[in-house]
CSV table of C-alpha atoms and ligand atoms in Angstrom, one decimal:
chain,number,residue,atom,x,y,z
F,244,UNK,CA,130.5,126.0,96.1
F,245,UNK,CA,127.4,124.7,94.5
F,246,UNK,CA,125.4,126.9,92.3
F,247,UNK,CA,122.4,128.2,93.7
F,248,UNK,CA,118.8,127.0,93.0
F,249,UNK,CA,117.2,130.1,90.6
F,250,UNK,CA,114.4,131.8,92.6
F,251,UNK,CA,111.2,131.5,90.0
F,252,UNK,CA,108.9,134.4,89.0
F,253,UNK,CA,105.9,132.7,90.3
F,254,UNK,CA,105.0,128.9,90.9
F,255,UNK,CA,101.7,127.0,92.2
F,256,UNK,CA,102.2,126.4,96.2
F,257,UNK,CA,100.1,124.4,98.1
F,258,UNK,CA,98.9,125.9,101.6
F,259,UNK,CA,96.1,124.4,103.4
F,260,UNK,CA,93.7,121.1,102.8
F,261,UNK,CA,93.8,122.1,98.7
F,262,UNK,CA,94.2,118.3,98.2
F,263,UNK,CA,91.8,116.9,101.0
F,264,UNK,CA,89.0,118.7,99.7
F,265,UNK,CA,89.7,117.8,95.9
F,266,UNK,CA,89.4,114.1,97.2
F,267,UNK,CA,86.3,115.0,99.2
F,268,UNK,CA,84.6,116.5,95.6
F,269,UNK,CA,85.6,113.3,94.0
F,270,UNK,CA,83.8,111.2,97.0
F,271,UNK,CA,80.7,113.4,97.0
F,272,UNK,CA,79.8,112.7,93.8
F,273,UNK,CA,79.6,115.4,92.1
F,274,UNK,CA,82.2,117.2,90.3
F,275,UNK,CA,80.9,118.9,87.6
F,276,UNK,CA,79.8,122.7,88.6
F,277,UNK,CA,78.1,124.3,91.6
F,278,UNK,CA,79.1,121.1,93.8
F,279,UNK,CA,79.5,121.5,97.8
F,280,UNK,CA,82.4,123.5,97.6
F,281,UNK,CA,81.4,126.0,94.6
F,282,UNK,CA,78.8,126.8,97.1
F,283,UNK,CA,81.1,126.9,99.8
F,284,UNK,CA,83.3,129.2,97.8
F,285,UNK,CA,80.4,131.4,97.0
F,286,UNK,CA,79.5,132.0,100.5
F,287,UNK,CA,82.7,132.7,102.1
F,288,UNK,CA,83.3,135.6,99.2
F,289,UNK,CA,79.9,137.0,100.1
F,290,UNK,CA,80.1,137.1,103.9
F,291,UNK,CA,84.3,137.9,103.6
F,292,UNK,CA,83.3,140.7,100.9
F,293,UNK,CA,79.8,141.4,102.1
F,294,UNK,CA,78.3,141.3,98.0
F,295,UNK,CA,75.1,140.1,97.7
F,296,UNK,CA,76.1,137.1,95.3
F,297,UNK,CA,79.2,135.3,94.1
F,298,UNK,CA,79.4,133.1,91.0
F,299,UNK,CA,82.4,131.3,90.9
F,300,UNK,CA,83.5,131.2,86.9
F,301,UNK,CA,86.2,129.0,84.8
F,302,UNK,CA,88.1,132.4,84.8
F,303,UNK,CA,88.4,135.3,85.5
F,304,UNK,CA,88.2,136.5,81.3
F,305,UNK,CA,84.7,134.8,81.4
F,306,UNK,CA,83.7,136.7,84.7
F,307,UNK,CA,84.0,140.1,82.5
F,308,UNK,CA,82.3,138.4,79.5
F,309,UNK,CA,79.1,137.9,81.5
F,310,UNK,CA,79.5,141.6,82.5
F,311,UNK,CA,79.4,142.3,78.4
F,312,UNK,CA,76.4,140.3,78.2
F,313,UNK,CA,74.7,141.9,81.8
F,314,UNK,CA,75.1,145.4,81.0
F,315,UNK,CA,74.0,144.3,76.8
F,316,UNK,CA,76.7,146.3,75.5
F,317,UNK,CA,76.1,146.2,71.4
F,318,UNK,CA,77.7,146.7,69.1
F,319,UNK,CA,79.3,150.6,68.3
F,320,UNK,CA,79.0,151.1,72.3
F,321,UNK,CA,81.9,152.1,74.0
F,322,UNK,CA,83.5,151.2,77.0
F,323,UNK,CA,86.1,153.1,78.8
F,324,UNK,CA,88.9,150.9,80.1
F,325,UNK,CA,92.9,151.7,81.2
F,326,UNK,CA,95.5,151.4,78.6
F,327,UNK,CA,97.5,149.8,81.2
F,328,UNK,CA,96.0,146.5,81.3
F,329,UNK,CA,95.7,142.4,80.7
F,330,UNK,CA,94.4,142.3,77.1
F,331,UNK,CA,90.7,140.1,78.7
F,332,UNK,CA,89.7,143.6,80.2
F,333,UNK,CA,89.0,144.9,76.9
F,334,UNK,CA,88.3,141.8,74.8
F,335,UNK,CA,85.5,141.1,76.6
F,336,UNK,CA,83.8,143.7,75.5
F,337,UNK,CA,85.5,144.1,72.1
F,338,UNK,CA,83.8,140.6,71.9
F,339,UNK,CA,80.3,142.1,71.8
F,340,UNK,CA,81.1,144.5,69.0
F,341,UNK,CA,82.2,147.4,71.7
F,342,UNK,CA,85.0,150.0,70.8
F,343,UNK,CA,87.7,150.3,73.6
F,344,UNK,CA,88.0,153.8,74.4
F,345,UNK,CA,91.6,154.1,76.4
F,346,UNK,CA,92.7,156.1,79.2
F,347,UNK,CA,96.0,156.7,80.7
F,348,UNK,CA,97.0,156.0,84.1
F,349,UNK,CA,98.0,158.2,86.7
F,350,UNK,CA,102.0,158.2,87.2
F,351,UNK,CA,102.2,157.1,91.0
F,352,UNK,CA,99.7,154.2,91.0
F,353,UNK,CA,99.7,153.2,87.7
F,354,UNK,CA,95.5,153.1,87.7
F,355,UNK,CA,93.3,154.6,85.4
F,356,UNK,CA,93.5,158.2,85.5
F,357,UNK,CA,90.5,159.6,86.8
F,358,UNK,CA,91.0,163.4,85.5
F,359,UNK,CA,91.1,162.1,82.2
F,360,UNK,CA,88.0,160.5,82.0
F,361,UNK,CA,85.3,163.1,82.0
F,362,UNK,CA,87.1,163.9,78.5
F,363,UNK,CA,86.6,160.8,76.8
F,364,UNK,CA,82.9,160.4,77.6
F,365,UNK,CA,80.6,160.2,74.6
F,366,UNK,CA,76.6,159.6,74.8
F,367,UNK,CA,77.9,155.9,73.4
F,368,UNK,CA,80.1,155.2,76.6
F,369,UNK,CA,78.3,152.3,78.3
F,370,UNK,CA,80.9,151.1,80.7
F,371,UNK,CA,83.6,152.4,82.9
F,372,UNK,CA,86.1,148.8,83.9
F,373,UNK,CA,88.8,150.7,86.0
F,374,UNK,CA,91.2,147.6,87.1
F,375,UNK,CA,92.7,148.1,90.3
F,376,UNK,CA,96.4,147.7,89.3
F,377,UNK,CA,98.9,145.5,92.0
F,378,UNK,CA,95.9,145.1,94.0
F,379,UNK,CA,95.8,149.0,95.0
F,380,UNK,CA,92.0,150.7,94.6
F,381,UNK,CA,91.5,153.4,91.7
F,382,UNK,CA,90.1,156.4,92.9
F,383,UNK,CA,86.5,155.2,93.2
F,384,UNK,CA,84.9,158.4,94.4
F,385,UNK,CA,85.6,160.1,91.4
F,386,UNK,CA,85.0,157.5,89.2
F,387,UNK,CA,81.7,156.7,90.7
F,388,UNK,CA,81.0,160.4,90.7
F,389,UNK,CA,81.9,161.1,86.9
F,390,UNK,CA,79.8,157.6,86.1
F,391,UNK,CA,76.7,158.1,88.3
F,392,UNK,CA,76.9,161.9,87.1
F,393,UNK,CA,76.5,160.8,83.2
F,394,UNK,CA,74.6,157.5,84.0
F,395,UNK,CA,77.2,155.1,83.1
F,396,UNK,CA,77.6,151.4,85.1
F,397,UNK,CA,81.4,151.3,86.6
F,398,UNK,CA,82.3,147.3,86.6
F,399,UNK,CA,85.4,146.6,88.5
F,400,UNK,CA,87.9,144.0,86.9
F,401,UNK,CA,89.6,143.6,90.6
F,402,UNK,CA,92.3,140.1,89.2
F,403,UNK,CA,94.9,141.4,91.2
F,404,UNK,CA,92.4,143.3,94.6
F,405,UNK,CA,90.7,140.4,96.5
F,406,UNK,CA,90.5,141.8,100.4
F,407,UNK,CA,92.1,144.9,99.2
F,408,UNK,CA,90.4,148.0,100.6
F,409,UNK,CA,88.9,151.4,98.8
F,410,UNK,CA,88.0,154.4,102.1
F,411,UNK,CA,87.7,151.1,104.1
F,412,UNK,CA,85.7,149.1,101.7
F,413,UNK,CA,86.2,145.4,100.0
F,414,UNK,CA,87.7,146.2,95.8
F,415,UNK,CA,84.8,144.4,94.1
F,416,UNK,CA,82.1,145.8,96.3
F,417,UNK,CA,82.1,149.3,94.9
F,418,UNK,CA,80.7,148.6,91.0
F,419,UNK,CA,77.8,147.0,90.1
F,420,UNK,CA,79.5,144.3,89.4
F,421,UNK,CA,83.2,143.0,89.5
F,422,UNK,CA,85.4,140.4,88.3
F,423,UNK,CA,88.2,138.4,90.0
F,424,UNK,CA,91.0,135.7,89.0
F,425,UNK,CA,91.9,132.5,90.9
F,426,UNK,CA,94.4,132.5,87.8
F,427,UNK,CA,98.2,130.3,88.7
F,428,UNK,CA,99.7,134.1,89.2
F,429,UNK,CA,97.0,135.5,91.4
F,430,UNK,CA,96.9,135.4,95.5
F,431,UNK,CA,94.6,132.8,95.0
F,432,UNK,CA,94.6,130.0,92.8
F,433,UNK,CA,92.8,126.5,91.2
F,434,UNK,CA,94.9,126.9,88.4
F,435,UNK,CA,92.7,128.7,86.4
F,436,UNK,CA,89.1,129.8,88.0
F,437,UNK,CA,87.5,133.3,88.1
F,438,UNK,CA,84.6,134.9,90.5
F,439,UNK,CA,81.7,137.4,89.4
F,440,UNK,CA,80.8,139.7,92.3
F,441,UNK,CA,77.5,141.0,91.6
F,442,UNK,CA,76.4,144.0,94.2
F,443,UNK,CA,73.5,145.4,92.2
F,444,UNK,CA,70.9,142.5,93.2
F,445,UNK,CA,68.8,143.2,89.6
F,446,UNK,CA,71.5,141.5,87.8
F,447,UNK,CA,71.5,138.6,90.1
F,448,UNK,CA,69.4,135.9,88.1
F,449,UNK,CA,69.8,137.2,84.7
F,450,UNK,CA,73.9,136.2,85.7
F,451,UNK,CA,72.7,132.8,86.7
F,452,UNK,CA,70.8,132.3,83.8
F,453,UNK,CA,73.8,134.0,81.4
F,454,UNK,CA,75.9,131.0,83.5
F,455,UNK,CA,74.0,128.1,82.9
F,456,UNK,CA,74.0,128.0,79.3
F,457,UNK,CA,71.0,130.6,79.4
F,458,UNK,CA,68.5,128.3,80.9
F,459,UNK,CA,66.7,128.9,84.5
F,460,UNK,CA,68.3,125.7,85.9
F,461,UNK,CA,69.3,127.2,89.3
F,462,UNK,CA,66.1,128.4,89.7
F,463,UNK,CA,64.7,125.0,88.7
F,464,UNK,CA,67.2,123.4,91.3
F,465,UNK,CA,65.8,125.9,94.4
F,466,UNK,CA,61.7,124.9,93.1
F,467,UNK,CA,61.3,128.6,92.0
F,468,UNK,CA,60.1,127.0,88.4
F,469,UNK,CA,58.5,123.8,87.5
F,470,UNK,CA,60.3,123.4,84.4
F,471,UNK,CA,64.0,123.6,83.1
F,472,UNK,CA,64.5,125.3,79.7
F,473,UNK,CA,66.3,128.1,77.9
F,474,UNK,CA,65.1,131.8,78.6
F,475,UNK,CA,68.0,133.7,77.6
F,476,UNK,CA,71.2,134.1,75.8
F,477,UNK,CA,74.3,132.2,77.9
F,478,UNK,CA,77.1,130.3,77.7
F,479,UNK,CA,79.0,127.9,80.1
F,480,UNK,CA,81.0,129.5,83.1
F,481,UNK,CA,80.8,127.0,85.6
F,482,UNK,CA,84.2,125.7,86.9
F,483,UNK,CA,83.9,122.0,87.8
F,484,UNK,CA,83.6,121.5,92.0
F,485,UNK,CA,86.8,120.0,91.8
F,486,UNK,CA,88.7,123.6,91.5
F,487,UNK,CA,86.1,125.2,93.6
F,488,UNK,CA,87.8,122.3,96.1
F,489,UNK,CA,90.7,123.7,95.5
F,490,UNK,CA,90.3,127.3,95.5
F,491,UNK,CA,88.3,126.6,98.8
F,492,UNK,CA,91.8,125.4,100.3
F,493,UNK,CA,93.4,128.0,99.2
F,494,UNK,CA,91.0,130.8,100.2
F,495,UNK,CA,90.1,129.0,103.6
F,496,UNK,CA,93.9,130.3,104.4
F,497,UNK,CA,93.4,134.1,103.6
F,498,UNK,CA,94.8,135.5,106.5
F,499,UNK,CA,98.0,133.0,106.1
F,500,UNK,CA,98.6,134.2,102.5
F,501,UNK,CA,97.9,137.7,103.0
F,502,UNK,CA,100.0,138.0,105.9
F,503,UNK,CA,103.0,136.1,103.7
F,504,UNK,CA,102.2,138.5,100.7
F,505,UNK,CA,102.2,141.6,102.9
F,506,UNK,CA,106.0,140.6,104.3
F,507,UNK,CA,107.1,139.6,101.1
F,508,UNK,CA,106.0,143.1,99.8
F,509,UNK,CA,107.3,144.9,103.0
F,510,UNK,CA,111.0,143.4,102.6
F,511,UNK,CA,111.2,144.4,99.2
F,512,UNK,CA,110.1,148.0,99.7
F,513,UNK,CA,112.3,148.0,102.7
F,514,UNK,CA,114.9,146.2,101.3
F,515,UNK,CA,115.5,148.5,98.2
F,516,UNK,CA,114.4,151.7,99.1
F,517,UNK,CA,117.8,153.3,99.6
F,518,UNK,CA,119.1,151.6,96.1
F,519,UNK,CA,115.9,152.8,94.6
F,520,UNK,CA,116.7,156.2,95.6
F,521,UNK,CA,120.0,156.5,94.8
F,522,UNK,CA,119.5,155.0,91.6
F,523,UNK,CA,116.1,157.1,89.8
F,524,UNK,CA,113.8,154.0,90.5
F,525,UNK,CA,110.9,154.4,91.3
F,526,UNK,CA,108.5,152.0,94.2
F,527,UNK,CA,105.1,151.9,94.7
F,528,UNK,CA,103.0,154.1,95.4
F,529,UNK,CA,100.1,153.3,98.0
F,530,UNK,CA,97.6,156.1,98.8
F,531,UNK,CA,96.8,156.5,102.5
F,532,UNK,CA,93.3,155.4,101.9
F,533,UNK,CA,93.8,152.5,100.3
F,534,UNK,CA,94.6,148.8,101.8
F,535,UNK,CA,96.5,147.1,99.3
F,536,UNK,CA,96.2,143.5,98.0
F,537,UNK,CA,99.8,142.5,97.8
F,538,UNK,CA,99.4,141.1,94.2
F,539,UNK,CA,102.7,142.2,93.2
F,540,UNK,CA,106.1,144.2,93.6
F,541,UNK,CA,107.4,146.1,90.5
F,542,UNK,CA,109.8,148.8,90.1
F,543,UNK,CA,110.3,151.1,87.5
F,544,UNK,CA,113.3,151.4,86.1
F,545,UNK,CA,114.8,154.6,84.4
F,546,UNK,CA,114.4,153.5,80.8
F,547,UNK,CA,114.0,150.4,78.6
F,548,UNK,CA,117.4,149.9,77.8
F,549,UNK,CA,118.0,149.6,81.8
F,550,UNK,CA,114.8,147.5,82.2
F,551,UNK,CA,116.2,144.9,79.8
F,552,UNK,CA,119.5,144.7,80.7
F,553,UNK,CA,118.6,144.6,84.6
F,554,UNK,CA,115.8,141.3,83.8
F,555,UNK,CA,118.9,139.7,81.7
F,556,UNK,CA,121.5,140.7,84.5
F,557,UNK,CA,119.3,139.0,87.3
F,558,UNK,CA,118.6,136.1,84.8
F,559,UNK,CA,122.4,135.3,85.0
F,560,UNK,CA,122.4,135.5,88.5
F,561,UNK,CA,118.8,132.7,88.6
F,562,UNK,CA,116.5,135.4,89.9
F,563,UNK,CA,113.2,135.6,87.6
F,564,UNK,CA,111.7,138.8,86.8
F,565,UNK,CA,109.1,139.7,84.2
F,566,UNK,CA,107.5,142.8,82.9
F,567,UNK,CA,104.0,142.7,81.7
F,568,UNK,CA,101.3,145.1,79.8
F,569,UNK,CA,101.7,146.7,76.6
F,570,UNK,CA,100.0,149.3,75.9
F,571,UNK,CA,96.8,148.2,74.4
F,572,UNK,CA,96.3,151.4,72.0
F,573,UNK,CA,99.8,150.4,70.1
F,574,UNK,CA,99.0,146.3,69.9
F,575,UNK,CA,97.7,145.2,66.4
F,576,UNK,CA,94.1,145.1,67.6
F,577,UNK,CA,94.5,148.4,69.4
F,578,UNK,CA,95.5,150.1,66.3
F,579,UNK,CA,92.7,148.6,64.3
F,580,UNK,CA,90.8,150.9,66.7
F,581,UNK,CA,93.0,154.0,65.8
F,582,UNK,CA,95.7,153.9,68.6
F,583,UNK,CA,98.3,156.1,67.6
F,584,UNK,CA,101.8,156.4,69.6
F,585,UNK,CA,101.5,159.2,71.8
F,586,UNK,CA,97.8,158.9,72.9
F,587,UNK,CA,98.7,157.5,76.4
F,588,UNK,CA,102.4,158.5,77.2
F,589,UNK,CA,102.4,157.4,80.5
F,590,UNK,CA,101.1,153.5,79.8
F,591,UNK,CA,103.9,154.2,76.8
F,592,UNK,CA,106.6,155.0,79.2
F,593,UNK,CA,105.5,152.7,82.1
F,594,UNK,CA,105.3,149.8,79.5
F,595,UNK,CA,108.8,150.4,78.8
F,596,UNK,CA,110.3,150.6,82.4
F,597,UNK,CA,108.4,148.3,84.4
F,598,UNK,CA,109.6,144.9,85.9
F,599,UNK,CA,107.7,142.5,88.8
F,600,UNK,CA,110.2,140.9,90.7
F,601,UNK,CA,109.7,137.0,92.1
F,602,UNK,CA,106.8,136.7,94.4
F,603,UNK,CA,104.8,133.6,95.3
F,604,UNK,CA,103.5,132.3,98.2
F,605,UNK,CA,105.9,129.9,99.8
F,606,UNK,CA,108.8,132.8,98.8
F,607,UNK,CA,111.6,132.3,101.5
F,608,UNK,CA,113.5,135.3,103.4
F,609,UNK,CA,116.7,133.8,102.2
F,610,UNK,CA,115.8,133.7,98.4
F,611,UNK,CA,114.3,136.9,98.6
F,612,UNK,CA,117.3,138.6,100.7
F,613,UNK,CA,119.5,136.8,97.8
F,614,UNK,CA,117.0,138.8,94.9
F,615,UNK,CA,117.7,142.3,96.9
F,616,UNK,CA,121.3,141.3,97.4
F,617,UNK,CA,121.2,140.3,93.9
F,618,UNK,CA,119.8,144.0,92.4
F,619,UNK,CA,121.4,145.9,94.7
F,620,UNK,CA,124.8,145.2,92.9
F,621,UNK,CA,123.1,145.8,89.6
F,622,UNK,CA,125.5,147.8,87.4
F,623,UNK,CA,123.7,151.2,85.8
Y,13,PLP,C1,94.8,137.8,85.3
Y,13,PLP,C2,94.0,138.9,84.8
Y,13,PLP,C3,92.8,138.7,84.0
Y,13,PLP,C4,92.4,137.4,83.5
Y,13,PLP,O1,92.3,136.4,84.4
Y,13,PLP,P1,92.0,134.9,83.9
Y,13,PLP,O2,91.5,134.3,85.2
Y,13,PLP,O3,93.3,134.4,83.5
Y,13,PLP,O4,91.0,134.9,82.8
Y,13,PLP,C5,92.0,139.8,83.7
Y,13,PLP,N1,92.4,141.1,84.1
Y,13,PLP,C6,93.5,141.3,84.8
Y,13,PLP,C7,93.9,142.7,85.2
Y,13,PLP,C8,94.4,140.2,85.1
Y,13,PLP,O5,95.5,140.5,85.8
């Protein structure tokens, strides 16, 4: 019998006309940024999402950068962000001379806990960035309640919640402003990209101008100015038009990917729940009022010892599974800023016990009945 391929973690998968329109940026001409198909890009997320503007960005990281730079955080301000999180959430800020100020997240969906955040708010808190973990909305009414209550912008970092819903409304529409990842391991992908949402209409210009090396050259471009010259701090954001061509494949074929992702998360859930059960591991959890992304599937596990053998144990048997997130109060920079072990147990523990099992979008049913055939013989 031959030995079986090994079902990856993640890998790049080409859906729709990706490579058409990559040609079609080369034969227009233009392929540095804010071609054809950036602005294609831009208006598809603002009529799909309903935001008054999109900037496409080289990634995701420099989406939340220019949220640093709109809200002016300076230095000694501090922003409130999940310990539970991809290191670019906080660096952005850190970046400006911000202190992180961590909060847990909540035990069922793994988000940032919203009844501990009234406690850490100081007169110095300038932002609240809850990140809507796997894709599944933070409780944004009482987030948006505590902010508007102490006058503090909420800024979403929504990587892992394109068309995932919040009470019926679009994760990224319910900040001021949000960020989003066309990262390799996102639902969506150019490799790397990113996307500022910006629903507060104010900030619009100043984020063009922040995006175009801080000059007025958009406005220049659509006659608003006579002249082209720098106005403002900035930096460079824009991704070339030939992965907005790209991206615009891949996000021209929405319904096709979601509709993959949300039976590739569906068999899993379905497919372990009884082993789950029987074995102390805990699935998902996705509140009633809440549409999911499908980003990911993870389970957690019963303990770190059992985490580590169980990645090792499907590693023999070629299924790729990863963990991800430590806690950001206990990394080297976090403890520069006074994290001490103990300060967010439950990021602690989920740190420990978590593992995302293979999903990508061209995942088969056979490799992924072979993964849950696979763990369901896992020893304890
Ligand atoms: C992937 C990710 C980012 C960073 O995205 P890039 O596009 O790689 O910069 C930021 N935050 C979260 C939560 C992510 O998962």
């Amino acid at each position: 019998m031959s030995k079986a391929h090994c079902v990856d973690f993640n890998h790049p998968v080409l859906i729709g006309r990706e490579l058409e329109y990559v040609a079609e940026a080369f034969r227009n001409g233009h392929i540095s940024g804010d071609g054809a198909f950036t602005k294609k890009c831009h208006v598809l997320l603002e009529q799909q999402l309903g935001v008054p503007k999109a900037l496409l960005t080289t990634n995701c990281t420099h989406a939340l950068e220019m949220m640093a730079l709109l809200l002016d955080i300076q230095p000694g301000d501090e922003v409130i962000i999940p310990d539970f999180t991809f290191v670019s959430t906080v660096n952005a800020f850190v970046l400006r001379g911000a202190k992180p100020v961590f909060v847990d997240v909540r035990p069922d969906t793994l988000n940032m806990d919203e009844t501990q955040l009234e406690v850490v708010i100081t007169p110095r808190a300038k932002a609240i960035v809850p990140v809507h973990y796997a894709g599944v909305g933070c409780e944004m009414d009482s987030i948006l309640e505590i902010a508007n209550r102490h006058n503090i912008p909420v800024v979403e970092d929504n990587a892992h919640g394109l068309f995932g819903k919040y009470r019926g409304k679009f994760l990224g529409t319910l900040g001021v402003l949000a960020s989003q990842s066309f990262h390799e391991t996102k639902n969506f992908s150019c490799g790397e990209g990113g996307a500022l949402l910006i629903n507060d209409p104010v900030l619009i210009e100043r984020a063009e101008i922040i995006r175009e090396k801080g000059t007025n050259r958009s406005r220049f471009f659509r006659g608003q100015v006579d002249k082209y010259t720098w106005v403002d701090v900035g930096s460079s954001y824009l991704p070339s038009d030939v992965l907005a061509a790209f991206l615009y494949g891949q996000l021209e074929q929405r319904d096709k990917i979601q509709a993959h992702r949300q039976r590739v998360w569906e068999t899993y859930h379905n497919g372990l729940q009884a082993w789950a059960g029987r074995n102390g591991v805990q699935q998902p959890f996705i509140p009633a009022h809440v549409e999911q992304a499908y980003h990911m599937y993870y389970l957690l596990l019963p303990d770190l010892e059992t985490r580590q053998r169980f990645i090792q144990y499907l590693r023999e048997h070629d299924v790729y599974a990863v963990f991800h997130y430590l806690p950001l109060h206990l990394s080297d920079m976090g403890l520069k800023f006074g994290g001490q072990p103990g300060d967010c147990p439950v990021t602690e523990s989920v740190s420990d016990r978590l593992v995302r099992l293979p999903f990508y979008n061209d995942l088969t049913e056979d490799d992924q009945e072979r993964v849950i055939k696979t763990i369901a013989k896992f020893d304890f």
